[in-house]
Amino acid sequence: MSRPLVSVVGAGQVGATTAHLLMLKGLADVVLIDVVEGLARGKALDLLQAAATEGLPSQVTGTSDYAALEGSQVVVITAGLARKPGMSRDDLLMANAGIVGPVAEQVARHAPNAVLIVVTNPLDVMTALAWKRTGFPRQRVLGMAGVLDSGRLRTFIAERLRVPPVDIEAMVLGSHGDLMVSVKSSIAVEGRPLSARLSADEIDRLIARTRDGGAEIVALLKTSSAYYAPASGIVRMVQAILKDERRVLPASVWLEGEYGLKDVCIGVPVELAASGWTRVIVQPLAPDEQQALSRAAGQVREGIATVLSTAPAKP
Ligand code: TXD
């Protein structure tokens, strides 16, 4: 049986780490594409040699030719600029729209049946832009951020309570940015509500650290933003799709009335399967959480309007 093919556009920190994880987990053959041809080819060669040493069968190819997307079950877009210290995700808006829009058109052309996972920031706006440019059904375009943000929140709670992160359930929704929404009522530790273990103030502090979790890493690394945990988030979603897991994970998707929102991409829980996302899981939110979600949607909508009013550049 032939192995699944996953293509990753953008062979930078997040893209190359994603390719490495896909290879190590034996999930798929990988095509790495970058505008800098030598970069994609060099990283692919390095990964292929790692596969030989690990005794793994994965094929890894690097190129700048989008024809290589052909036959991909999943395409991941990580192409674009990353944040430097002091920059917000929205500072990347126009530069990355000029990259993601044309890349999405190439995906539609060469991999018309793929499920597309967008990673480039500002995440929710880029996901909406990619969806518009592909013309794909909305179920085949998802933005990755909620898995990462939920993982960050689980890390901080685990560290504070000294319990393994696997025993913590948490779901972060909304936009990937200052307006992310940690659904407090759904956080559970070993099956019990977090509020039974920590004060409201302490929970709020952990949620605030999660909101600023990306900036904390940017400030430490100085020349790049996070990539190990983002790559794990991507691969978690890719695995759910390739293995048709029907597992519920948070992802940014185009809403048409779910959670009372429409004409916007925002992070909500979705069921992931081979065909993409199959349904949005609508869970009860507290009034302030629903308000926060609507505020985030308003901000993302403004970003979408801005990028759609400008002509795309060539990839
Ligand atoms: O949770 C999330 N969604 C995120 C998002 C978590 C981490 C990083 N997040 C965002 O992903 C970040 O803000 C950036 O917008 C992207 C990629 O981050 P990364 O850290 O991987 O950036 P790099 O290392 O600069 O890599 C970007 C690559 C680089 O190799 C460029 O040459 C390439 O993108 N690039 C392109 N490839 C193909 N086509 C075009 N046009 C192109 N332009 C740049």
Coordinates of C-alpha atoms and ligand atoms in Angstrom, one line a residue:
M1 CA 0.0 0.0 0.0
S2 CA 1.4 3.4 -0.9
R3 CA 2.2 5.7 2.0
P4 CA 0.2 8.9 2.6
L5 CA 1.8 12.2 1.3
V6 CA 1.9 15.3 3.4
S7 CA 3.3 18.5 1.9
V8 CA 4.7 21.3 4.0
V9 CA 5.0 24.8 2.4
G10 CA 7.7 26.8 4.2
A11 CA 10.8 24.9 5.2
G12 CA 11.7 27.2 8.1
Q13 CA 11.7 26.4 11.8
V14 CA 8.1 25.2 12.1
G15 CA 7.9 23.5 8.6
A16 CA 11.2 21.6 9.0
T17 CA 10.3 20.5 12.5
T18 CA 6.9 19.3 11.3
A19 CA 8.6 17.3 8.5
H20 CA 11.0 15.8 11.1
L21 CA 8.1 14.7 13.4
L22 CA 6.1 13.3 10.5
M23 CA 9.1 11.3 9.5
L24 CA 9.9 10.1 13.1
K25 CA 6.3 9.0 13.7
G26 CA 6.3 7.2 10.3
L27 CA 3.0 9.0 9.5
A28 CA 3.7 10.0 5.9
D29 CA 6.2 10.7 3.1
V30 CA 6.9 14.4 3.1
V31 CA 7.4 17.1 0.5
L32 CA 9.0 20.3 1.8
I33 CA 8.5 23.4 -0.4
D34 CA 10.2 26.8 0.1
V35 CA 10.7 29.9 -2.0
V36 CA 14.4 29.4 -1.1
E37 CA 15.0 26.2 -3.1
G38 CA 18.3 25.3 -1.5
L39 CA 16.8 25.5 1.9
A40 CA 14.0 23.0 1.1
R41 CA 16.3 20.6 -0.7
G42 CA 19.0 20.9 2.0
K43 CA 16.6 20.2 4.8
A44 CA 15.0 17.3 2.9
L45 CA 18.4 15.7 2.3
D46 CA 19.3 16.1 6.0
L47 CA 16.0 14.5 7.0
L48 CA 16.4 11.7 4.5
Q49 CA 19.7 10.9 6.0
A50 CA 18.2 11.0 9.5
A51 CA 15.6 8.5 8.3
A52 CA 18.3 6.2 7.1
T53 CA 20.0 6.3 10.4
E54 CA 16.7 5.8 12.3
G55 CA 15.9 2.9 10.0
L56 CA 12.7 4.6 8.8
P57 CA 11.1 4.2 5.4
S58 CA 9.8 7.8 4.9
Q59 CA 10.7 9.6 1.7
V60 CA 11.4 13.3 2.1
T61 CA 11.7 15.6 -0.9
G62 CA 12.6 19.3 -1.0
T63 CA 11.9 21.7 -3.9
S64 CA 10.5 25.1 -4.8
D65 CA 8.2 23.6 -7.5
Y66 CA 4.6 23.5 -6.5
A67 CA 3.9 20.7 -8.9
A68 CA 5.4 18.5 -6.1
L69 CA 2.2 19.0 -4.1
E70 CA 0.4 16.6 -6.4
G71 CA -1.2 13.6 -4.6
S72 CA -0.9 15.2 -1.1
Q73 CA -3.6 14.2 1.4
V74 CA -2.7 17.1 3.6
V75 CA -0.9 20.3 2.8
V76 CA 0.4 22.5 5.7
I77 CA 1.2 26.2 5.1
T78 CA 3.9 27.6 7.4
A79 CA 5.4 30.0 4.8
G80 CA 5.8 33.5 5.9
L81 CA 7.5 35.8 8.4
A82 CA 7.6 35.0 12.1
R83 CA 7.6 37.5 15.0
K84 CA 10.6 39.2 16.3
P85 CA 10.7 40.6 19.9
G86 CA 8.2 43.5 20.3
M87 CA 6.1 42.5 17.2
S88 CA 2.5 41.4 17.5
R89 CA 1.1 38.7 15.3
D90 CA -0.9 41.4 13.5
D91 CA 2.3 43.2 12.5
L92 CA 2.7 40.3 10.1
L93 CA -0.7 40.8 8.4
M94 CA 0.1 42.3 5.0
A95 CA 3.4 40.7 4.5
N96 CA 2.1 37.2 5.2
A97 CA -1.1 37.8 3.2
G98 CA 1.1 38.4 0.2
I99 CA 2.6 35.0 0.7
V100 CA -0.3 32.8 1.9
G101 CA -2.8 34.0 -0.7
P102 CA -0.7 32.9 -3.7
V103 CA 0.5 29.7 -2.0
A104 CA -3.2 28.7 -1.3
E105 CA -3.9 29.2 -5.1
Q106 CA -1.0 26.8 -5.8
V107 CA -2.5 24.3 -3.4
A108 CA -5.9 24.5 -5.2
R109 CA -4.2 24.0 -8.5
H110 CA -1.9 21.1 -7.7
A111 CA -3.6 19.3 -4.7
P112 CA -7.3 20.0 -5.3
N113 CA -8.4 17.2 -3.0
A114 CA -6.1 17.9 -0.1
V115 CA -7.1 19.0 3.5
L116 CA -5.3 22.3 4.1
I117 CA -3.9 23.2 7.5
V118 CA -2.8 26.9 7.8
V119 CA -0.2 27.8 10.4
T120 CA 1.1 31.2 9.3
N121 CA 0.2 34.2 11.5
P122 CA -2.0 36.1 12.1
L123 CA -3.5 32.6 12.1
D124 CA -7.2 33.2 11.9
V125 CA -7.0 35.8 9.1
M126 CA -4.6 33.7 7.1
T127 CA -6.9 30.7 7.4
A128 CA -9.8 32.7 6.1
L129 CA -7.7 34.1 3.2
A130 CA -6.4 30.6 2.3
W131 CA -10.0 29.3 2.3
K132 CA -11.1 32.1 0.0
R133 CA -8.2 31.6 -2.4
T134 CA -8.5 27.8 -2.6
G135 CA -12.3 27.8 -3.1
F136 CA -12.3 24.5 -1.1
P137 CA -15.3 23.5 0.9
R138 CA -14.9 25.0 4.3
Q139 CA -14.5 21.6 5.9
R140 CA -11.2 21.2 4.1
V141 CA -9.4 24.3 5.5
L142 CA -8.3 24.5 9.1
G143 CA -6.0 26.8 11.1
M144 CA -3.7 25.3 13.7
A145 CA -3.4 27.2 17.0
G146 CA -5.9 25.9 19.5
V147 CA -4.0 22.6 19.9
L148 CA -0.9 24.6 20.7
D149 CA -2.6 27.1 23.0
S150 CA -4.4 24.3 24.9
G151 CA -1.0 22.5 25.2
R152 CA 0.5 25.6 26.7
L153 CA -2.3 26.0 29.2
R154 CA -2.0 22.3 30.1
T155 CA 1.7 22.7 30.6
F156 CA 1.4 25.6 33.0
I157 CA -1.4 23.9 35.0
A158 CA 0.7 20.6 35.1
E159 CA 3.8 22.5 36.3
R160 CA 1.8 24.3 39.0
L161 CA 0.0 21.2 40.4
R162 CA 2.8 18.7 39.7
V163 CA 0.6 16.4 37.8
P164 CA 1.3 14.9 34.3
P165 CA -0.1 17.1 31.5
V166 CA -2.0 14.0 30.1
D167 CA -4.2 14.2 33.2
I168 CA -5.3 17.7 32.4
E169 CA -8.1 18.6 30.0
A170 CA -8.2 22.2 28.6
M171 CA -9.6 23.8 25.5
V172 CA -8.5 27.2 24.2
L173 CA -10.8 28.8 21.6
G174 CA -11.1 32.1 19.9
S175 CA -8.4 33.9 18.0
H176 CA -4.7 33.0 18.2
G177 CA -3.6 36.2 19.8
D178 CA -4.5 38.5 22.6
L179 CA -8.2 37.6 22.3
M180 CA -7.8 33.8 22.8
V181 CA -10.5 32.3 25.0
S182 CA -9.6 29.7 27.6
V183 CA -12.9 27.9 28.5
K184 CA -12.5 27.9 32.3
S185 CA -15.5 25.7 33.0
S186 CA -14.1 22.9 30.8
I187 CA -10.6 22.7 32.5
A188 CA -10.4 19.5 34.5
V189 CA -7.5 17.9 36.4
E190 CA -7.8 14.1 36.9
G191 CA -11.4 14.5 36.0
R192 CA -12.2 17.2 38.6
P193 CA -12.8 20.9 37.9
L194 CA -9.6 23.0 38.2
S195 CA -11.5 25.4 40.5
A196 CA -11.4 22.6 43.1
R197 CA -7.6 22.9 43.1
L198 CA -6.7 26.5 42.5
S199 CA -8.1 29.9 43.3
A200 CA -9.8 32.0 40.7
D201 CA -6.8 34.4 40.7
E202 CA -4.3 31.7 40.2
I203 CA -6.3 30.2 37.3
D204 CA -6.4 33.7 35.8
R205 CA -2.7 34.0 36.1
L206 CA -2.1 30.7 34.3
I207 CA -4.6 31.8 31.5
A208 CA -2.7 35.1 31.1
R209 CA 0.6 33.3 30.8
T210 CA -1.0 31.1 28.1
R211 CA -2.2 34.1 26.3
D212 CA 1.4 35.5 26.3
G213 CA 3.0 32.1 25.9
G214 CA 4.2 32.8 22.4
A215 CA 5.7 36.2 23.3
E216 CA 7.5 34.7 26.3
I217 CA 9.3 32.3 24.0
V218 CA 10.0 35.1 21.3
A219 CA 11.5 37.2 24.1
L220 CA 13.8 34.4 25.1
L221 CA 14.8 33.1 21.6
K222 CA 15.2 36.7 20.2
T223 CA 15.7 35.6 16.6
S224 CA 12.7 33.3 16.1
S225 CA 9.4 32.2 17.6
A226 CA 8.4 28.8 19.0
Y227 CA 8.5 25.8 16.8
Y228 CA 8.6 22.5 18.7
A229 CA 5.2 22.8 20.3
P230 CA 3.7 24.3 17.1
A231 CA 5.0 21.4 15.0
S232 CA 3.5 18.9 17.6
G233 CA 0.2 20.7 17.3
I234 CA 0.3 20.4 13.5
V235 CA 1.3 16.7 13.6
R236 CA -1.5 16.0 16.1
M237 CA -4.0 17.4 13.6
V238 CA -2.4 15.7 10.6
Q239 CA -2.5 12.3 12.4
A240 CA -6.2 12.8 13.2
I241 CA -6.9 13.4 9.5
L242 CA -4.7 10.7 8.0
K243 CA -6.0 8.1 10.5
D244 CA -9.6 9.3 10.2
E245 CA -9.7 9.4 14.0
R246 CA -12.9 11.5 14.4
R247 CA -11.2 13.1 17.3
V248 CA -12.3 16.5 18.7
L249 CA -9.5 19.1 18.6
P250 CA -9.7 22.9 18.6
A251 CA -9.0 24.5 15.2
S252 CA -9.7 27.7 13.4
V253 CA -12.5 27.2 10.8
W254 CA -14.9 29.3 8.8
L255 CA -18.1 29.6 10.7
E256 CA -21.6 29.9 9.3
G257 CA -23.6 30.6 12.4
E258 CA -22.0 28.2 14.9
Y259 CA -21.5 29.9 18.3
G260 CA -23.6 32.7 16.9
L261 CA -20.8 33.7 14.6
K262 CA -20.4 33.9 10.8
D263 CA -18.2 35.2 8.0
V264 CA -15.1 34.6 10.1
C265 CA -12.5 32.0 11.0
I266 CA -12.1 31.4 14.7
G267 CA -10.9 28.6 16.9
V268 CA -13.7 26.2 18.0
P269 CA -13.7 22.5 18.8
V270 CA -14.1 20.4 15.6
E271 CA -14.2 16.7 14.9
L272 CA -11.3 15.8 12.6
A273 CA -11.6 13.0 10.0
A274 CA -10.0 12.0 6.7
S275 CA -12.2 14.4 4.8
G276 CA -11.3 17.4 7.0
W277 CA -13.5 18.7 9.8
T278 CA -16.9 17.1 9.9
R279 CA -18.7 19.1 12.6
V280 CA -18.3 21.9 15.0
I281 CA -18.9 20.9 18.6
V282 CA -20.9 23.6 20.3
Q283 CA -20.2 23.5 24.0
P284 CA -21.9 25.8 26.5
L285 CA -19.9 29.0 27.2
A286 CA -20.2 31.4 30.1
P287 CA -21.6 34.8 29.0
D288 CA -18.1 36.5 29.4
E289 CA -16.5 33.7 27.3
Q290 CA -19.2 34.1 24.5
Q291 CA -18.6 37.8 24.6
A292 CA -14.8 37.3 24.4
L293 CA -15.3 35.0 21.4
S294 CA -17.5 37.6 19.6
R295 CA -14.9 40.3 20.3
A296 CA -12.1 38.1 18.9
A297 CA -14.3 37.4 15.8
G298 CA -14.8 41.1 15.3
Q299 CA -11.1 41.7 15.3
V300 CA -10.4 38.8 12.9
R301 CA -13.2 40.1 10.6
E302 CA -11.4 43.5 10.3
G303 CA -8.2 41.7 9.4
I304 CA -10.0 39.6 6.7
A305 CA -11.5 42.8 5.2
T306 CA -8.1 44.4 5.1
V307 CA -6.3 41.5 3.4
L308 CA -9.1 40.9 0.9
S309 CA -9.1 44.5 -0.2
T310 CA -5.5 44.2 -1.4
A311 CA -4.2 42.4 -4.5
P312 CA -2.1 39.3 -3.9
A313 CA 1.6 39.1 -4.7
K314 CA 3.3 36.3 -6.6
P315 CA 4.6 33.4 -4.4
Ligands
TXD1 O1 0.3 28.5 16.4 C1 0.6 28.9 15.3 N1 -0.3 29.0 14.3 C2 2.0 29.4 15.1 C3 2.2 30.2 13.9 C4 3.0 28.9 15.9 C5 4.3 29.2 15.5 C6 4.7 30.0 14.3 N2 3.6 30.6 13.7 C7 3.8 31.3 12.5 O2 4.2 30.3 11.5 C8 4.9 32.3 12.4 O3 4.4 33.6 13.0 C9 5.1 32.5 11.0 O4 4.1 33.3 10.3 C10 5.0 31.0 10.5 C11 6.3 30.3 10.2 O5 7.1 30.4 11.4 P1 8.6 29.9 11.4 O6 9.2 30.1 12.7 O7 8.7 28.5 10.7 O8 9.3 31.0 10.4 P2 10.6 30.8 9.5 O9 11.6 29.9 10.2 O10 11.0 32.2 9.1 O11 10.1 30.0 8.2 C12 9.3 30.6 7.3 C13 9.7 30.0 5.9 C14 11.1 30.5 5.5 O12 11.9 29.3 5.2 C15 10.8 31.3 4.2 O13 11.8 31.1 3.2 C16 9.5 30.6 3.7 O14 8.7 30.5 4.9 N3 8.7 31.4 2.8 C17 8.1 30.9 1.7 N4 8.0 29.6 1.3 C18 7.3 29.4 0.2 N5 6.7 30.4 -0.5 C19 6.8 31.6 -0.2 N6 6.2 32.6 -0.9 C20 7.5 31.9 1.0 N7 7.8 33.1 1.7 C21 8.6 32.8 2.7

